[in-house]
Coordinates of C-alpha atoms in Angstrom, one line a residue:
M1 CA 25.8 -28.0 -1.6
A2 CA 25.6 -28.7 -5.3
S3 CA 25.8 -25.1 -6.5
A4 CA 28.4 -22.3 -6.3
D5 CA 26.0 -19.9 -4.6
H6 CA 28.4 -19.5 -1.7
L7 CA 31.0 -18.1 -4.1
Y8 CA 28.4 -15.6 -5.5
V9 CA 27.5 -14.6 -1.9
K10 CA 31.2 -14.1 -1.1
A11 CA 31.9 -12.1 -4.2
A12 CA 28.8 -9.8 -3.8
A13 CA 29.4 -9.2 -0.2
A14 CA 33.1 -8.5 -0.8
T15 CA 32.3 -6.0 -3.5
R16 CA 29.6 -4.3 -1.4
L17 CA 31.8 -4.0 1.7
H18 CA 34.8 -2.9 -0.3
G19 CA 32.7 -0.1 -1.9
R20 CA 31.9 1.1 1.6
G21 CA 35.6 1.1 2.6
E22 CA 35.3 -2.1 4.7
Q23 CA 37.7 -5.1 4.7
A24 CA 36.0 -8.4 5.2
R25 CA 37.0 -12.0 6.1
F26 CA 35.0 -14.9 4.7
D27 CA 34.8 -18.5 6.0
F28 CA 33.0 -21.4 4.5
A29 CA 32.2 -23.1 7.8
Q30 CA 31.7 -26.8 7.9
P31 CA 30.5 -27.7 11.3
D32 CA 29.9 -31.4 11.9
G33 CA 31.2 -32.1 8.3
V34 CA 28.4 -30.4 6.4
P35 CA 29.2 -29.8 2.7
V36 CA 31.2 -26.7 1.9
G37 CA 28.9 -23.9 0.8
S38 CA 26.1 -24.6 3.2
V39 CA 27.2 -21.7 5.5
V40 CA 29.1 -18.5 4.7
D41 CA 30.5 -16.5 7.5
I42 CA 31.2 -12.8 6.7
H43 CA 33.1 -10.8 9.3
W44 CA 34.1 -7.2 9.2
R45 CA 35.3 -4.6 11.7
R46 CA 31.8 -3.6 12.9
G47 CA 29.8 -6.8 12.4
G48 CA 29.2 -10.1 11.0
L49 CA 26.7 -12.3 9.2
R50 CA 26.2 -16.1 9.0
V51 CA 24.5 -16.9 5.8
H52 CA 22.7 -20.3 5.8
L53 CA 22.1 -21.3 2.2
D54 CA 20.4 -24.5 3.1
Q55 CA 19.1 -26.4 6.1
A56 CA 22.3 -28.3 6.8
V57 CA 23.2 -26.1 9.8
A58 CA 20.5 -24.8 12.2
P59 CA 20.7 -21.0 12.8
V60 CA 21.8 -19.8 16.2
W61 CA 20.0 -16.7 17.3
D62 CA 21.3 -13.9 19.5
E63 CA 24.9 -15.1 19.6
G64 CA 27.5 -13.3 17.6
S65 CA 26.9 -13.0 13.9
E66 CA 23.4 -12.2 12.6
P67 CA 21.8 -15.2 10.8
V68 CA 20.7 -14.7 7.2
L69 CA 18.6 -17.7 6.0
G70 CA 18.2 -19.1 2.5
V71 CA 14.6 -19.3 1.2
S72 CA 14.6 -23.1 2.0
V73 CA 15.6 -22.7 5.6
P74 CA 12.5 -22.9 7.9
V75 CA 11.9 -20.6 10.8
D76 CA 9.2 -21.1 13.3
R77 CA 6.5 -18.5 14.2
D78 CA 7.8 -18.1 17.8
T79 CA 11.2 -17.0 16.4
L80 CA 9.6 -14.4 14.2
V81 CA 7.5 -13.0 17.0
R82 CA 10.4 -12.9 19.5
R83 CA 12.9 -11.4 17.1
W84 CA 10.4 -9.2 15.2
Y85 CA 12.1 -10.2 11.9
I86 CA 14.6 -12.4 10.3
H87 CA 16.8 -11.8 7.2
R88 CA 16.5 -14.0 4.1
I89 CA 18.7 -14.4 1.1
R90 CA 18.0 -15.6 -2.4
L91 CA 20.1 -15.7 -5.6
D92 CA 18.4 -14.9 -8.9
S93 CA 19.9 -15.9 -12.2
E94 CA 20.7 -13.0 -14.5
G95 CA 22.3 -14.4 -17.7
T96 CA 25.4 -16.3 -16.5
A97 CA 25.6 -14.5 -13.2
R98 CA 23.6 -14.7 -9.9
R99 CA 22.3 -11.6 -8.2
V100 CA 22.0 -11.6 -4.4
R101 CA 18.7 -10.4 -3.0
I102 CA 18.0 -9.7 0.6
D103 CA 14.6 -9.9 2.3
T104 CA 13.5 -9.1 5.8
E105 CA 10.7 -11.5 6.8
A106 CA 8.4 -10.4 9.7
F107 CA 5.4 -12.0 11.4
A108 CA 2.2 -11.0 9.6
R109 CA 3.9 -8.7 7.1
P110 CA 4.6 -9.0 3.4
T111 CA 8.2 -9.6 2.5
E112 CA 10.3 -7.1 0.5
W113 CA 13.3 -8.1 -1.5
F114 CA 16.2 -5.7 -2.1
G115 CA 19.4 -5.9 -4.0
L116 CA 22.5 -6.1 -1.8
D117 CA 23.6 -2.7 -3.1
E118 CA 20.4 -1.2 -1.5
C119 CA 21.2 -2.6 1.9
A120 CA 23.4 -1.5 4.8
M121 CA 24.1 -3.3 8.0
T122 CA 23.3 -1.4 11.2
E123 CA 22.9 -2.3 14.8
R124 CA 19.3 -3.0 14.0
G125 CA 20.0 -5.4 11.2
L126 CA 20.1 -5.2 7.4
T127 CA 18.2 -2.1 6.2
P128 CA 16.0 -0.6 4.6
A129 CA 13.2 -3.1 5.4
V130 CA 14.2 -3.3 9.1
E131 CA 13.6 0.4 9.6
R132 CA 10.1 0.1 8.1
I133 CA 9.4 -2.9 10.4
I134 CA 10.6 -1.0 13.5
Q135 CA 8.4 2.0 12.6
A136 CA 5.4 -0.2 12.0
R137 CA 5.9 -2.0 15.4
S138 CA 5.9 1.3 17.1
A139 CA 2.3 1.9 16.0
P140 CA -0.7 -0.2 17.0
P141 CA -1.4 -3.1 14.6
H142 CA -3.7 -2.4 11.7
P143 CA -7.2 -3.8 12.2
C144 CA -6.7 -6.2 9.2
V145 CA -3.7 -7.7 11.0
A146 CA -5.7 -8.2 14.1
R147 CA -8.5 -10.0 12.2
A148 CA -5.9 -12.2 10.3
A149 CA -4.3 -13.1 13.7
D150 CA -7.7 -14.1 15.1
H151 CA -8.4 -16.2 12.0
F152 CA -5.0 -17.9 11.6
L153 CA -3.8 -18.0 15.1
G154 CA -6.9 -19.2 17.0
G155 CA -8.4 -16.2 18.5
G156 CA -7.9 -13.1 20.6
A157 CA -6.1 -14.7 23.5
F158 CA -3.2 -15.9 21.4
R159 CA -3.2 -12.6 19.5
R160 CA -3.0 -10.6 22.7
R161 CA -0.1 -12.8 23.9
V162 CA 1.7 -12.2 20.6
Y163 CA 1.3 -8.4 20.8
S164 CA 2.1 -8.4 24.6
L165 CA 5.3 -10.4 24.0
A166 CA 6.3 -8.2 21.1
R167 CA 5.6 -5.0 23.1
S168 CA 7.5 -6.2 26.2
T169 CA 10.4 -7.4 24.2
R170 CA 10.6 -4.0 22.4
E171 CA 10.4 -2.1 25.6
R172 CA 13.0 -4.3 27.4
C173 CA 15.5 -5.0 24.6
G174 CA 14.6 -3.1 21.4
P175 CA 14.3 -4.8 18.0
A176 CA 15.8 -8.3 17.6
G177 CA 16.7 -8.4 21.3
L178 CA 19.4 -5.7 21.0
S179 CA 20.0 -4.0 24.2
Q180 CA 19.3 -0.2 24.2
R181 CA 21.8 0.3 27.1

């Protein structure tokens, strides 16, 4: 990693968590000798995030810390459908500083970027966008989404499978595979 973005992520997360009365531990993981700064692990009493700032380390889903992917880290359509959403991170330059922005990407939905100070980590993920996605998934899809799915995904059979998979996952596990039990 050629930038110091991992340090900006650490500083912003430490400030945000400290402001909420949380103590955090940060690690700059280097699995398989990847450059320092590719991955930032953030752990606190009630949760954890693994921030992937580049593609050097593939995200691991549904095990331990919630992955947060940099904008250059690809994610496949099946993962978006299965998980309902994924978290994204980007850093914007503001003068000599970098501002952390969080996005929640969902299948067939526009993305919304929020400042880290607008977000909270809950059992359902980083909010506020996650709450909107969960509410939207509880309602039938808008007809425009159905038409777009037909057009881009090859017709009604695949679309029905996508909606069926999302519905059964939600009924069985809740959002992002979290158990309701």
